[in-house]
PDB file of C-alpha atoms and ligand atoms in Angstrom:
ATOM      1  CA  MET N   1     136.146  97.374  73.778  1.00 36.00           C
ATOM      2  CA  ALA N   2     137.904  99.985  76.082  1.00 36.00           C
ATOM      3  CA  THR N   3     141.872 100.378  75.911  1.00 36.00           C
ATOM      4  CA  TRP N   4     143.632 101.781  78.937  1.00 36.00           C
ATOM      5  CA  ASN N   5     146.582 103.751  78.030  1.00 36.00           C
ATOM      6  CA  MET N   6     148.321 102.982  81.272  1.00 40.00           C
ATOM      7  CA  PRO N   7     152.220 103.388  81.614  1.00 41.00           C
ATOM      8  CA  GLU N   8     154.179 100.201  81.434  1.00 44.00           C
ATOM      9  CA  ASN N   9     155.251  99.243  84.744  1.00 47.00           C
ATOM     10  CA  PRO N  10     158.882 100.709  85.200  1.00 41.00           C
ATOM     11  CA  SER N  11     160.099  98.118  87.715  1.00 45.00           C
ATOM     12  CA  SER N  12     159.330  95.238  85.310  1.00 47.00           C
ATOM     13  CA  THR N  13     162.306  94.083  83.241  1.00 51.00           C
ATOM     14  CA  HIS N  14     160.456  92.683  80.508  1.00 54.00           C
ATOM     15  CA  ARG N  15     162.759  90.087  79.675  1.00 56.00           C
ATOM     16  CA  HIS N  16     160.308  87.267  79.354  1.00 59.00           C
ATOM     17  CA  TRP N  17     157.990  89.201  77.227  1.00 81.00           C
ATOM     18  CA  THR N  18     160.114  87.206  74.446  1.00 86.00           C
ATOM     19  CA  LEU N  19     160.463  83.601  74.138  1.00 92.00           C
ATOM     20  CA  GLY N  20     164.194  83.797  74.565  1.00 88.00           C
ATOM     21  CA  ASP N  21     166.306  82.653  71.380  1.00 92.00           C
ATOM     22  CA  TRP N  22     163.180  81.063  69.769  1.00 95.00           C
ATOM     23  CA  ASP N  23     164.472  80.538  66.138  1.00 95.00           C
ATOM     24  CA  ASN N  24     167.250  78.353  67.628  1.00 95.00           C
ATOM     25  CA  ARG N  25     165.851  76.895  70.441  1.00 95.00           C
ATOM     26  CA  SER N  26     162.290  75.949  70.132  1.00 96.00           C
ATOM     27  CA  ALA N  27     161.369  72.497  69.097  1.00 97.00           C
ATOM     28  CA  VAL N  28     159.601  73.161  65.972  1.00 97.00           C
ATOM     29  CA  ARG N  29     162.401  75.306  64.526  1.00 97.00           C
ATOM     30  CA  SER N  30     165.437  73.507  65.871  1.00 96.00           C
ATOM     31  CA  LYS N  31     164.620  69.682  66.645  1.00 95.00           C
ATOM     32  CA  LYS N  32     164.207  67.155  63.967  1.00 92.00           C
ATOM     33  CA  SER N  33     163.140  64.413  65.933  1.00 92.00           C
ATOM     34  CA  SER N  34     160.565  61.837  64.232  1.00 93.00           C
ATOM     35  CA  TYR N  35     158.970  60.779  67.650  1.00 95.00           C
ATOM     36  CA  GLN N  36     158.714  57.436  66.097  1.00 97.00           C
ATOM     37  CA  LEU N  37     158.523  54.436  68.492  1.00 97.00           C
ATOM     38  CA  PRO N  38     161.116  51.762  67.709  1.00 96.00           C
ATOM     39  CA  ALA N  39     160.230  48.276  66.454  1.00 97.00           C
ATOM     40  CA  PRO N  40     157.978  45.922  68.991  1.00 97.00           C
ATOM     41  CA  PRO N  41     161.190  43.868  69.942  1.00 97.00           C
ATOM     42  CA  GLU N  42     163.175  46.896  70.792  1.00 97.00           C
ATOM     43  CA  ILE N  43     160.349  48.475  72.803  1.00 97.00           C
ATOM     44  CA  GLN N  44     160.130  45.066  74.616  1.00 96.00           C
ATOM     45  CA  GLN N  45     163.849  45.349  75.577  1.00 96.00           C
ATOM     46  CA  GLN N  46     163.630  48.823  76.799  1.00 96.00           C
ATOM     47  CA  LEU N  47     160.614  47.809  78.925  1.00 95.00           C
ATOM     48  CA  ILE N  48     162.739  45.467  80.838  1.00 93.00           C
ATOM     49  CA  SER N  49     164.066  48.467  82.738  1.00 92.00           C
ATOM     50  CA  LYS N  50     162.277  51.280  81.350  1.00 95.00           C
ATOM     51  CA  ASP N  51     158.828  52.699  81.955  1.00 95.00           C
ATOM     52  CA  TRP N  52     156.126  54.321  79.919  1.00 96.00           C
ATOM     53  CA  PHE N  53     155.393  56.892  82.489  1.00 93.00           C
ATOM     54  CA  PRO N  54     157.109  57.370  85.833  1.00 88.00           C
ATOM     55  CA  PRO N  55     155.375  55.421  88.447  1.00 89.00           C
ATOM     56  CA  ALA N  56     156.408  57.991  91.004  1.00 85.00           C
ATOM     57  CA  PHE N  57     154.241  60.501  89.301  1.00 86.00           C
ATOM     58  CA  ILE N  58     151.196  58.438  88.878  1.00 91.00           C
ATOM     59  CA  HIS N  59     149.134  59.413  92.175  1.00 90.00           C
ATOM     60  CA  TYR N  60     146.918  56.144  92.122  1.00 95.00           C
ATOM     61  CA  PHE N  61     150.298  53.906  91.863  1.00 95.00           C
ATOM     62  CA  LYS N  62     150.550  54.408  95.530  1.00 93.00           C
ATOM     63  CA  HIS N  63     147.627  52.450  96.320  1.00 95.00           C
ATOM     64  CA  PRO N  64     148.139  48.994  97.590  1.00 96.00           C
ATOM     65  CA  ALA N  65     146.194  47.062  95.128  1.00 95.00           C
ATOM     66  CA  ILE N  66     148.536  48.620  92.336  1.00 97.00           C
ATOM     67  CA  GLN N  67     151.678  48.141  94.291  1.00 96.00           C
ATOM     68  CA  GLN N  68     150.908  44.318  94.714  1.00 96.00           C
ATOM     69  CA  ALA N  69     150.251  43.976  90.876  1.00 96.00           C
ATOM     70  CA  SER N  70     152.627  42.368  88.541  1.00 96.00           C
ATOM     71  CA  ARG N  71     155.135  44.691  86.508  1.00 95.00           C
ATOM     72  CA  ALA N  72     153.154  43.524  83.285  1.00 95.00           C
ATOM     73  CA  VAL N  73     149.900  45.035  84.927  1.00 97.00           C
ATOM     74  CA  GLN N  74     151.601  48.285  86.147  1.00 97.00           C
ATOM     75  CA  GLN N  75     153.408  48.786  82.807  1.00 96.00           C
ATOM     76  CA  ARG N  76     149.872  48.518  80.730  1.00 97.00           C
ATOM     77  CA  LEU N  77     148.225  51.031  83.411  1.00 98.00           C
ATOM     78  CA  ALA N  78     151.312  53.356  82.779  1.00 97.00           C
ATOM     79  CA  ALA N  79     150.868  52.997  79.084  1.00 98.00           C
ATOM     80  CA  ASN N  80     147.009  53.731  79.515  1.00 98.00           C
ATOM     81  CA  HIS N  81     147.878  56.896  81.530  1.00 97.00           C
ATOM     82  CA  LEU N  82     150.595  58.092  78.902  1.00 97.00           C
ATOM     83  CA  VAL N  83     148.090  57.774  76.068  1.00 98.00           C
ATOM     84  CA  TYR N  84     145.476  59.572  78.007  1.00 98.00           C
ATOM     85  CA  PHE N  85     147.935  62.188  79.276  1.00 96.00           C
ATOM     86  CA  LEU N  86     149.183  62.868  75.441  1.00 97.00           C
ATOM     87  CA  ASN N  87     145.350  63.059  74.267  1.00 97.00           C
ATOM     88  CA  TYR N  88     144.882  65.314  76.884  1.00 97.00           C
ATOM     89  CA  THR N  89     147.574  67.444  75.984  1.00 96.00           C
ATOM     90  CA  THR N  90     146.898  67.737  72.266  1.00 97.00           C
ATOM     91  CA  LEU N  91     143.403  68.988  73.227  1.00 97.00           C
ATOM     92  CA  LEU N  92     144.822  71.305  75.789  1.00 97.00           C
ATOM     93  CA  GLU N  93     147.416  72.812  73.342  1.00 96.00           C
ATOM     94  CA  HIS N  94     144.978  73.310  70.627  1.00 96.00           C
ATOM     95  CA  LYS N  95     141.834  74.131  72.050  1.00 97.00           C
ATOM     96  CA  VAL N  96     142.601  75.783  75.176  1.00 97.00           C
ATOM     97  CA  VAL N  97     146.033  77.175  75.295  1.00 98.00           C
ATOM     98  CA  ASN N  98     145.941  78.437  71.679  1.00 98.00           C
ATOM     99  CA  ARG N  99     142.707  80.096  72.305  1.00 98.00           C
ATOM    100  CA  SER N 100     144.085  81.633  75.371  1.00 98.00           C
ATOM    101  CA  VAL N 101     146.884  83.195  73.550  1.00 98.00           C
ATOM    102  CA  GLN N 102     144.649  84.845  70.825  1.00 98.00           C
ATOM    103  CA  THR N 103     143.136  87.174  73.508  1.00 98.00           C
ATOM    104  CA  LEU N 104     146.791  88.515  73.751  1.00 97.00           C
ATOM    105  CA  ILE N 105     147.459  88.607  69.998  1.00 97.00           C
ATOM    106  CA  HIS N 106     144.456  90.067  68.826  1.00 97.00           C
ATOM    107  CA  ASP N 107     143.678  92.782  71.550  1.00 95.00           C
ATOM    108  CA  GLU N 108     140.784  91.059  73.052  1.00 96.00           C
ATOM    109  CA  LEU N 109     141.744  92.063  76.517  1.00 95.00           C
ATOM    110  CA  PRO N 110     140.658  95.669  77.735  1.00 86.00           C
ATOM    111  CA  LEU N 111     144.366  96.850  77.886  1.00 90.00           C
ATOM    112  CA  HIS N 112     147.222  97.991  75.676  1.00 91.00           C
ATOM    113  CA  LEU N 113     149.594  95.086  75.232  1.00 94.00           C
ATOM    114  CA  PRO N 114     153.312  95.793  74.102  1.00 94.00           C
ATOM    115  CA  GLN N 115     154.359  94.806  70.458  1.00 94.00           C
ATOM    116  CA  ALA N 116     156.926  92.138  71.839  1.00 94.00           C
ATOM    117  CA  MET N 117     154.323  90.423  74.281  1.00 96.00           C
ATOM    118  CA  LYS N 118     152.189  89.831  71.023  1.00 96.00           C
ATOM    119  CA  ILE N 119     155.006  88.482  68.867  1.00 96.00           C
ATOM    120  CA  ALA N 120     155.986  86.325  71.547  1.00 97.00           C
ATOM    121  CA  ALA N 121     152.376  84.944  71.828  1.00 98.00           C
ATOM    122  CA  LEU N 122     152.646  84.167  68.290  1.00 98.00           C
ATOM    123  CA  GLN N 123     155.693  82.075  68.744  1.00 98.00           C
ATOM    124  CA  LEU N 124     153.970  80.317  71.608  1.00 98.00           C
ATOM    125  CA  TYR N 125     150.920  79.713  69.339  1.00 98.00           C
ATOM    126  CA  THR N 126     153.328  77.970  66.911  1.00 98.00           C
ATOM    127  CA  ASP N 127     154.979  75.921  69.628  1.00 98.00           C
ATOM    128  CA  GLU N 128     151.570  74.583  70.720  1.00 98.00           C
ATOM    129  CA  GLY N 129     150.634  73.661  67.435  1.00 98.00           C
ATOM    130  CA  TYR N 130     153.618  71.580  67.138  1.00 98.00           C
ATOM    131  CA  HIS N 131     153.343  69.923  70.796  1.00 97.00           C
ATOM    132  CA  ALA N 132     149.832  68.922  69.825  1.00 98.00           C
ATOM    133  CA  LEU N 133     151.264  67.240  66.742  1.00 97.00           C
ATOM    134  CA  PHE N 134     153.792  65.134  68.343  1.00 97.00           C
ATOM    135  CA  SER N 135     151.693  64.395  71.305  1.00 97.00           C
ATOM    136  CA  PHE N 136     148.880  62.923  69.168  1.00 97.00           C
ATOM    137  CA  LYS N 137     151.361  60.988  67.024  1.00 97.00           C
ATOM    138  CA  LEU N 138     152.911  59.391  69.873  1.00 98.00           C
ATOM    139  CA  ALA N 139     149.360  58.536  71.882  1.00 98.00           C
ATOM    140  CA  GLU N 140     148.532  56.817  68.574  1.00 98.00           C
ATOM    141  CA  GLN N 141     151.690  54.680  68.267  1.00 98.00           C
ATOM    142  CA  VAL N 142     151.632  53.418  71.961  1.00 98.00           C
ATOM    143  CA  ALA N 143     147.660  52.884  71.618  1.00 98.00           C
ATOM    144  CA  ASP N 144     148.366  50.993  68.329  1.00 97.00           C
ATOM    145  CA  TYR N 145     151.079  48.865  70.235  1.00 98.00           C
ATOM    146  CA  TYR N 146     148.824  47.732  72.703  1.00 97.00           C
ATOM    147  CA  ARG N 147     145.878  47.783  70.569  1.00 96.00           C
ATOM    148  CA  MET N 148     144.018  50.126  72.912  1.00 96.00           C
ATOM    149  CA  ALA N 149     140.193  50.613  72.586  1.00 91.00           C
ATOM    150  CA  ALA N 150     139.672  54.205  71.928  1.00 90.00           C
ATOM    151  CA  TRP N 151     138.305  56.359  74.859  1.00 92.00           C
ATOM    152  CA  ASP N 152     136.090  58.978  72.977  1.00 88.00           C
ATOM    153  CA  SER N 153     134.789  61.005  75.857  1.00 94.00           C
ATOM    154  CA  PRO N 154     136.535  64.282  76.320  1.00 95.00           C
ATOM    155  CA  PRO N 155     138.963  64.645  79.242  1.00 97.00           C
ATOM    156  CA  LYS N 156     137.280  65.942  82.318  1.00 98.00           C
ATOM    157  CA  ARG N 157     139.536  68.828  82.755  1.00 98.00           C
ATOM    158  CA  ILE N 158     138.963  69.966  79.368  1.00 98.00           C
ATOM    159  CA  ARG N 159     135.275  69.534  79.712  1.00 98.00           C
ATOM    160  CA  LEU N 160     134.832  71.478  82.760  1.00 98.00           C
ATOM    161  CA  LEU N 161     137.090  74.441  81.292  1.00 98.00           C
ATOM    162  CA  LEU N 162     134.893  74.652  78.276  1.00 97.00           C
ATOM    163  CA  GLU N 163     131.745  74.175  80.342  1.00 97.00           C
ATOM    164  CA  ARG N 164     133.114  77.186  82.732  1.00 97.00           C
ATOM    165  CA  LEU N 165     133.747  79.440  79.685  1.00 97.00           C
ATOM    166  CA  ASP N 166     130.219  78.525  78.101  1.00 97.00           C
ATOM    167  CA  ALA N 167     128.828  79.879  81.506  1.00 96.00           C
ATOM    168  CA  SER N 168     130.682  83.155  81.685  1.00 96.00           C
ATOM    169  CA  HIS N 169     129.459  86.397  80.230  1.00 94.00           C
ATOM    170  CA  ASP N 170     130.482  87.593  77.067  1.00 93.00           C
ATOM    171  CA  GLN N 171     132.338  90.810  78.457  1.00 93.00           C
ATOM    172  CA  GLY N 172     134.374  88.741  80.969  1.00 94.00           C
ATOM    173  CA  ARG N 173     135.160  85.718  78.626  1.00 97.00           C
ATOM    174  CA  PRO N 174     138.515  87.048  77.220  1.00 97.00           C
ATOM    175  CA  LEU N 175     139.872  87.615  80.416  1.00 97.00           C
ATOM    176  CA  LEU N 176     138.835  84.214  81.589  1.00 98.00           C
ATOM    177  CA  TRP N 177     140.483  82.691  78.728  1.00 98.00           C
ATOM    178  CA  PHE N 178     143.535  84.614  79.530  1.00 98.00           C
ATOM    179  CA  LEU N 179     143.547  83.178  83.357  1.00 98.00           C
ATOM    180  CA  ILE N 180     142.980  79.496  82.023  1.00 98.00           C
ATOM    181  CA  GLY N 181     146.049  79.830  79.727  1.00 98.00           C
ATOM    182  CA  PHE N 182     148.139  81.339  82.513  1.00 98.00           C
ATOM    183  CA  VAL N 183     147.217  78.611  85.110  1.00 98.00           C
ATOM    184  CA  SER N 184     147.454  76.091  82.214  1.00 97.00           C
ATOM    185  CA  GLU N 185     150.906  77.256  81.172  1.00 96.00           C
ATOM    186  CA  THR N 186     152.373  77.696  84.661  1.00 95.00           C
ATOM    187  CA  ILE N 187     151.126  74.096  85.852  1.00 93.00           C
ATOM    188  CA  ILE N 188     152.173  72.019  82.619  1.00 80.00           C
ATOM    189  CA  ALA N 189     155.929  72.873  83.128  1.00 73.00           C
ATOM    190  CA  LYS N 190     155.867  71.478  86.399  1.00 71.00           C
ATOM    191  CA  GLU N 191     154.247  68.356  85.058  1.00 70.00           C
ATOM    192  CA  LEU N 192     156.671  68.007  82.327  1.00 72.00           C
ATOM    193  CA  LEU N 193     159.615  68.399  84.632  1.00 71.00           C
ATOM    194  CA  SER N 194     158.436  65.584  86.836  1.00 66.00           C
ATOM    195  CA  LEU N 195     158.540  63.718  83.860  1.00 65.00           C
ATOM    196  CA  SER N 196     161.983  64.118  82.788  1.00 59.00           C
ATOM    197  CA  ASP N 197     165.250  61.964  83.433  1.00 63.00           C
ATOM    198  CA  GLN N 198     163.112  59.123  85.024  1.00 65.00           C
ATOM    199  CA  GLY N 199     164.059  55.913  83.001  1.00 90.00           C
ATOM    200  CA  LEU N 200     161.464  56.337  80.388  1.00 93.00           C
ATOM    201  CA  VAL N 201     161.252  54.438  76.998  1.00 95.00           C
ATOM    202  CA  SER N 202     163.712  56.448  74.667  1.00 93.00           C
ATOM    203  CA  THR N 203     161.207  58.290  72.045  1.00 95.00           C
ATOM    204  CA  VAL N 204     158.854  59.014  75.282  1.00 94.00           C
ATOM    205  CA  TYR N 205     161.660  60.593  77.139  1.00 92.00           C
ATOM    206  CA  GLN N 206     162.888  62.615  74.083  1.00 92.00           C
ATOM    207  CA  MET N 207     159.541  63.984  73.370  1.00 93.00           C
ATOM    208  CA  PHE N 208     158.833  64.985  77.106  1.00 91.00           C
ATOM    209  CA  ARG N 209     162.584  66.635  77.089  1.00 90.00           C
ATOM    210  CA  GLU N 210     161.777  68.857  74.164  1.00 93.00           C
ATOM    211  CA  HIS N 211     158.475  69.747  75.350  1.00 94.00           C
ATOM    212  CA  LEU N 212     159.553  70.621  78.521  1.00 92.00           C
ATOM    213  CA  GLU N 213     162.348  73.042  77.123  1.00 92.00           C
ATOM    214  CA  ASP N 214     159.582  74.814  75.267  1.00 95.00           C
ATOM    215  CA  GLU N 215     157.145  74.810  78.261  1.00 94.00           C
ATOM    216  CA  ALA N 216     159.980  76.328  80.765  1.00 92.00           C
ATOM    217  CA  ARG N 217     159.970  79.501  78.297  1.00 94.00           C
ATOM    218  CA  HIS N 218     156.125  79.355  78.256  1.00 95.00           C
ATOM    219  CA  SER N 219     155.741  79.583  81.792  1.00 94.00           C
ATOM    220  CA  ARG N 220     158.024  82.369  82.526  1.00 93.00           C
ATOM    221  CA  TYR N 221     156.385  84.222  79.610  1.00 95.00           C
ATOM    222  CA  PHE N 222     152.791  83.750  81.139  1.00 96.00           C
ATOM    223  CA  SER N 223     154.163  84.548  84.493  1.00 95.00           C
ATOM    224  CA  GLU N 224     155.438  87.799  83.203  1.00 95.00           C
ATOM    225  CA  VAL N 225     152.277  88.881  81.194  1.00 96.00           C
ATOM    226  CA  PHE N 226     150.230  87.934  84.301  1.00 97.00           C
ATOM    227  CA  GLN N 227     152.519  90.325  86.404  1.00 95.00           C
ATOM    228  CA  TYR N 228     151.934  92.908  83.729  1.00 95.00           C
ATOM    229  CA  LEU N 229     148.183  92.518  83.472  1.00 96.00           C
ATOM    230  CA  TRP N 230     147.410  92.255  87.126  1.00 97.00           C
ATOM    231  CA  PRO N 231     148.009  95.563  88.464  1.00 95.00           C
ATOM    232  CA  ARG N 232     146.202  97.333  85.478  1.00 95.00           C
ATOM    233  CA  LEU N 233     142.874  95.336  86.202  1.00 95.00           C
ATOM    234  CA  ALA N 234     140.023  97.173  87.927  1.00 94.00           C
ATOM    235  CA  ALA N 235     138.989  96.058  91.400  1.00 95.00           C
ATOM    236  CA  SER N 236     135.929  94.326  90.204  1.00 94.00           C
ATOM    237  CA  GLN N 237     137.953  92.534  87.650  1.00 95.00           C
ATOM    238  CA  GLN N 238     140.429  91.427  90.171  1.00 96.00           C
ATOM    239  CA  GLU N 239     137.814  90.395  92.413  1.00 96.00           C
ATOM    240  CA  ASP N 240     135.968  88.105  89.738  1.00 96.00           C
ATOM    241  CA  SER N 241     139.343  86.848  88.872  1.00 97.00           C
ATOM    242  CA  ALA N 242     140.466  85.654  92.259  1.00 98.00           C
ATOM    243  CA  ARG N 243     137.588  83.331  92.280  1.00 97.00           C
ATOM    244  CA  GLN N 244     137.990  82.317  88.902  1.00 98.00           C
ATOM    245  CA  LEU N 245     141.826  81.445  89.486  1.00 98.00           C
ATOM    246  CA  ILE N 246     140.624  79.080  92.329  1.00 98.00           C
ATOM    247  CA  GLU N 247     138.299  77.485  90.204  1.00 97.00           C
ATOM    248  CA  ILE N 248     140.689  77.030  87.268  1.00 98.00           C
ATOM    249  CA  ILE N 249     143.469  75.818  89.826  1.00 97.00           C
ATOM    250  CA  MET N 250     141.044  73.036  91.067  1.00 97.00           C
ATOM    251  CA  ILE N 251     139.995  71.912  87.715  1.00 97.00           C
ATOM    252  CA  PHE N 252     143.599  71.362  86.609  1.00 96.00           C
ATOM    253  CA  SER N 253     143.631  68.889  89.775  1.00 94.00           C
ATOM    254  CA  GLU N 254     140.579  66.864  88.683  1.00 95.00           C
ATOM    255  CA  VAL N 255     140.789  63.037  88.288  1.00 95.00           C
ATOM    256  CA  ASP N 256     138.429  61.731  85.507  1.00 97.00           C
ATOM    257  CA  GLU N 257     136.996  59.210  87.225  1.00 96.00           C
ATOM    258  CA  PRO N 258     135.144  57.166  84.558  1.00 97.00           C
ATOM    259  CA  TRP N 259     138.412  56.856  82.581  1.00 98.00           C
ATOM    260  CA  LEU N 260     140.451  55.968  85.375  1.00 98.00           C
ATOM    261  CA  GLU N 261     137.943  53.282  86.446  1.00 97.00           C
ATOM    262  CA  ALA N 262     137.986  51.900  82.988  1.00 97.00           C
ATOM    263  CA  SER N 263     141.637  51.987  82.773  1.00 97.00           C
ATOM    264  CA  LEU N 264     142.200  49.958  86.067  1.00 98.00           C
ATOM    265  CA  THR N 265     139.257  47.293  85.494  1.00 97.00           C
ATOM    266  CA  SER N 266     140.867  46.662  81.928  1.00 96.00           C
ATOM    267  CA  VAL N 267     143.870  45.053  83.405  1.00 96.00           C
ATOM    268  CA  GLY N 268     141.820  43.066  86.068  1.00 96.00           C
ATOM    269  CA  LEU N 269     141.336  44.958  89.162  1.00 97.00           C
ATOM    270  CA  SER N 270     137.825  44.700  90.613  1.00 97.00           C
ATOM    271  CA  SER N 271     135.180  47.316  90.400  1.00 97.00           C
ATOM    272  CA  THR N 272     135.591  47.642  94.372  1.00 97.00           C
ATOM    273  CA  GLN N 273     139.088  48.272  94.124  1.00 97.00           C
ATOM    274  CA  ALA N 274     138.736  50.637  91.251  1.00 97.00           C
ATOM    275  CA  ARG N 275     136.442  52.767  93.170  1.00 97.00           C
ATOM    276  CA  ASP N 276     138.335  52.551  96.255  1.00 97.00           C
ATOM    277  CA  ILE N 277     141.296  53.861  94.395  1.00 97.00           C
ATOM    278  CA  VAL N 278     139.213  56.755  92.981  1.00 97.00           C
ATOM    279  CA  ASN N 279     137.659  57.779  96.095  1.00 96.00           C
ATOM    280  CA  GLN N 280     140.974  58.226  97.764  1.00 95.00           C
ATOM    281  CA  LEU N 281     142.125  60.746  95.010  1.00 95.00           C
ATOM    282  CA  GLN N 282     138.786  62.455  95.456  1.00 93.00           C
ATOM    283  CA  GLN N 283     139.114  63.167  99.177  1.00 94.00           C
ATOM    284  CA  PRO N 284     139.100  67.064  99.403  1.00 91.00           C
ATOM    285  CA  GLU N 285     142.437  67.084 101.655  1.00 90.00           C
ATOM    286  CA  ALA N 286     143.903  65.082  98.578  1.00 92.00           C
ATOM    287  CA  ARG N 287     142.728  67.347  95.924  1.00 92.00           C
ATOM    288  CA  ALA N 288     143.855  70.463  97.728  1.00 91.00           C
ATOM    289  CA  GLN N 289     147.144  69.041  98.169  1.00 91.00           C
ATOM    290  CA  ARG N 290     147.650  68.085  94.446  1.00 92.00           C
ATOM    291  CA  ALA N 291     146.234  71.467  93.438  1.00 94.00           C
ATOM    292  CA  ARG N 292     148.821  73.288  95.520  1.00 93.00           C
ATOM    293  CA  SER N 293     151.814  71.192  94.657  1.00 90.00           C
ATOM    294  CA  SER N 294     150.845  71.325  90.669  1.00 91.00           C
ATOM    295  CA  ALA N 295     150.156  75.295  91.016  1.00 95.00           C
ATOM    296  CA  ALA N 296     153.360  76.148  92.659  1.00 93.00           C
ATOM    297  CA  ALA N 297     154.650  78.175  89.950  1.00 93.00           C
ATOM    298  CA  THR N 298     151.024  79.711  89.418  1.00 96.00           C
ATOM    299  CA  LEU N 299     151.013  80.747  93.004  1.00 96.00           C
ATOM    300  CA  LEU N 300     154.693  82.175  92.832  1.00 95.00           C
ATOM    301  CA  ALA N 301     153.646  84.371  89.865  1.00 95.00           C
ATOM    302  CA  MET N 302     150.613  85.464  91.598  1.00 97.00           C
ATOM    303  CA  LYS N 303     152.691  86.349  94.636  1.00 96.00           C
ATOM    304  CA  ARG N 304     155.092  88.353  92.619  1.00 95.00           C
ATOM    305  CA  ALA N 305     152.148  90.247  90.761  1.00 96.00           C
ATOM    306  CA  GLY N 306     151.104  91.569  94.443  1.00 95.00           C
ATOM    307  CA  PHE N 307     147.940  89.238  94.188  1.00 97.00           C
ATOM    308  CA  PHE N 308     148.028  88.268  97.843  1.00 96.00           C
ATOM    309  CA  GLU N 309     148.622  91.712  99.371  1.00 95.00           C
ATOM    310  CA  GLU N 310     144.828  92.145  99.077  1.00 95.00           C
ATOM    311  CA  GLN N 311     143.528  90.473 102.281  1.00 95.00           C
ATOM    312  CA  ALA N 312     140.446  89.478 100.709  1.00 96.00           C
ATOM    313  CA  HIS N 313     142.548  87.446  97.908  1.00 96.00           C
ATOM    314  CA  TYR N 314     144.615  85.847 100.878  1.00 96.00           C
ATOM    315  CA  ALA N 315     141.479  84.705 102.682  1.00 96.00           C
ATOM    316  CA  LEU N 316     140.146  83.170  99.691  1.00 96.00           C
ATOM    317  CA  PHE N 317     143.016  81.265  98.803  1.00 97.00           C
ATOM    318  CA  SER N 318     143.686  80.006 102.327  1.00 95.00           C
ATOM    319  CA  GLN N 319     140.029  78.743 102.571  1.00 94.00           C
ATOM    320  CA  ALA N 320     140.269  76.731  99.416  1.00 93.00           C
ATOM    321  CA  GLY N 321     143.627  75.069 101.043  1.00 92.00           C
ATOM    322  CA  LEU N 322     145.866  76.340  98.218  1.00 94.00           C
ATOM    323  CA  ILE N 323     148.064  78.794 100.679  1.00 93.00           C
ATOM    324  CA  ASP N 324     148.742  78.510 104.356  1.00 89.00           C
ATOM    325  CA  ALA N 325     146.323  80.220 106.575  1.00 81.00           C
TER     326      ALA N 325
HETATM  327 FE1  LIG P   1     153.107  72.731  75.056  1.00 68.67          FE
HETATM  328 FE1  LIG P   2     153.086  75.951  76.358  1.00 68.67          FE
END
């Protein structure tokens, strides 16, 4: 592996190469939550006015068939959505993000990284292990509460990311892992931000709140690492990475059609209604709009790294509908 001994960028402040006051602020080091749901009568009481997942942040809830459905149906769909999201989060944290940060910790990328950046990567790895644990525990409890049937297929986004990695050349794989971590970590903070303070069942709210506080630090960290790394890549690596970043951002806006259709029909919607709901989400414009909105922090970090100063990169991203032409 080649190591480039380039000087550190003097204009960078480096302040987010650490995860802040990690010992006192990270969930795994400072929070004592049990993430236990209350007893069923208390859950039923809370569900009179609270939700499992904010309806405003479930894209398909805008469809008339769901708008006209009863509150019980909407709540069950939101519970299905929460369990899917938490199981997806467990896999993402464990199999994707934690693999991605290993590229920083173990010198898998072809450049020298400052020691502080590696220590923060180890802290982030520890955070994600804990997030995977509490997401898993809570998913299991909500699934038990409704006696939900298990959904064994891996989430579509995880499957596509792993397939993309399998198809990559050995030499470029560590950089692809890093880019996937960067996109994932700058997107998840935004997803979680949307979930806080939205009248959620108390345990769910607390779990999202604590996760979000960690993820805000992770998003800043990955943005700073991207800004450090990008100018140090060769032109050919930048060119490959630009295309890969579009693919990755689009994968993170994917809808898992088989799961969603199964969830919708399980509450009594017809197959035709379920297919119509999924089709609307799959329209190219709807997909680009979702991707653009969820990747706002990703695109900002790329802009700060000078990514869009290269005309070819700008053209690629505007053709993909991710930035204005
Ligand atoms: Fe996390
Ligand atoms: Fe994270």
